[in-house]
Amino acid sequence: MLKLKLMTLSEEDYIKAIYHLGKGERTSVSTNAIAEQMETKPSSVTDMIKKLSEKGLVNYKKYKGVSMTEFGTKTALTLVRKHRLWEVFLVEKLDFSWDEVHDVAEQLEHVKSEKLVDRLDKHLGYPQVDPHGDPIPSKEGEFKKAVKKLLNEVPIGAEGICVGVKDSTPPFLKFLDKNNIALGDAIQVLDKEEFDGSLHLKIKGKDIHISEQIAANLYLKITE
Amino acid sequence: MLKLKLMTLSEEDYIKAIYHLGKGERTSVSTNAIAEQMETKPSSVTDMIKKLSEKGLVNYKKYKGVSMTEFGTKTALTLVRKHRLWEVFLVEKLDFSWDEVHDVAEQLEHVKSEKLVDRLDKHLGYPQVDPHGDPIPSKEGEFKKAVKKLLNEVPIGAEGICVGVKDSTPPFLKFLDKNNIALGDAIQVLDKEEFDGSLHLKIKGKDIHISEQIAANLYLKITE
DNA sequence: ATTAAATTTTAGACAAAGCTAAAAATTTGT
DNA sequence: ACAAATTTTTAGCTTTGTCTAAAATTTAAT
């Protein structure tokens, strides 16, 4: 397998951004979208895209957007893997809360040592999902595409595991904390109000009533 | 307490290098020595020194070498603290061996999060020394100066704890591993050969015979 | 003490990654 | 279809950290 040791921090950040913007599916991503994601200017993005293209990480044609190559995707997946493993570490071992881990993991993921990642994975017991319920790619870049649905799109009576959030901003995460909703929780949809789309749920034996807006930001993994 | 959040990786590396070259004692360090340590050119060092001087981390007078300020020393100690805590983590939690941790810790120490360091410290049980027996500064930058002596300078009959190595290159560290000598071991000096200065030791109940060269690279913490 | 050697600094360049402003290409609206 | 709006790229400049080559200073040697 090809391996590109010589990636700068910035290149790694771009690769991850392009991967996520393309939803991991090698779809074309616009310069502007990347610029927004990276909080930089489109002209800077163009420059970087050229470099990544020369290194074989992305496909690029002027004015036509950019898409990941097979190799670029593999590279992005190792970064995603590292990021999510570190998030698990921070939550499980260092008692960070769910909504604090991202920035630190963002830094830790850039540490270059294959052995470190492998050992960390082992230390954590080979976790399948990160604290946000997102799947952790294997060393080979494979991961089960979780069957995730938004809670408001799930039929009444459905049961599943809370595996993720759509909105991962601190305000929303804090709401969940306050209402004792956490990843890994078993959730059952008891009823839905016609009037406002709000839901009655059972979580950890307790009944809860949430608005449709909340439901629309919670992913449920259907254990079918 | 002053805190300088805006340090680049490179600045941090220089500060640590200058601190170590000055043995933590704010002695004057030469441009050439720094250049050698940092594997760069003296002219680059001069440039960086000016920047560090402007930031109040070092004292600098043209042609007269450079020394740490109080503030620079504090800064260096937080880096040393991070480095050594990560080394403990790698050895204790991820089963890295003693001689593999340095490069990875070198990267991990640059991660910026006070909370991360505090939690890591707690997670590790507030260790006092790293896997090489070097003391870990407290959050406030304090640390017990271990009473360390080279094994060959210790009188016959002395007892103590193996707390460090002078030569920390892989070959030497591997020798120690092979001969079952590790940090934290209780060592007793049984006898010394007049002829070649070699030593008879008792380590973990076993008798061992080592050359003077080996003894001259092992630090013993005298538990007086 | 004065010259030779070594060290240190300056001056000028370069690569990486970013920016602004302007030009070029594409897309959109009527 | 074609002008207007938007998007993308280019050109040229900035900063950080590095380099080489040359100049300045200090140290060493006779």
Coordinates of C-alpha atoms (C1' of nucleotides) in Angstrom, one line a residue, chain A residues 8 10-11 14 40-41 43-44 47-48 51 63-64, chain C residues 15-27:
Chain A
T8 CA 2.2 18.8 6.4
S10 CA -2.2 21.8 6.6
E11 CA -2.3 19.2 3.9
Y14 CA -7.4 19.8 3.8
T40 CA -9.7 30.4 4.7
K41 CA -9.9 32.1 1.3
S43 CA -7.5 31.5 -3.5
S44 CA -5.6 29.7 -0.8
D47 CA -3.1 26.7 -4.3
M48 CA -3.4 23.8 -1.9
K51 CA -0.4 20.6 -4.4
Y63 CA -13.0 25.4 -12.5
K64 CA -14.4 21.9 -12.1
Chain C
dA15 C1' 9.6 27.3 0.1
dA16 C1' 5.1 26.9 2.5
dA17 C1' 0.8 28.7 3.4
dG18 C1' -1.7 32.5 3.7
dC19 C1' -3.9 37.1 2.0
dT20 C1' -5.9 40.9 -1.4
dA21 C1' -7.2 42.5 -5.7
dA22 C1' -8.0 41.7 -10.3
dA23 C1' -8.8 38.7 -14.2
dA24 C1' -11.0 34.6 -16.2
dA25 C1' -14.4 31.1 -16.5
dT26 C1' -18.8 29.3 -15.3
dT27 C1' -23.5 29.6 -14.1

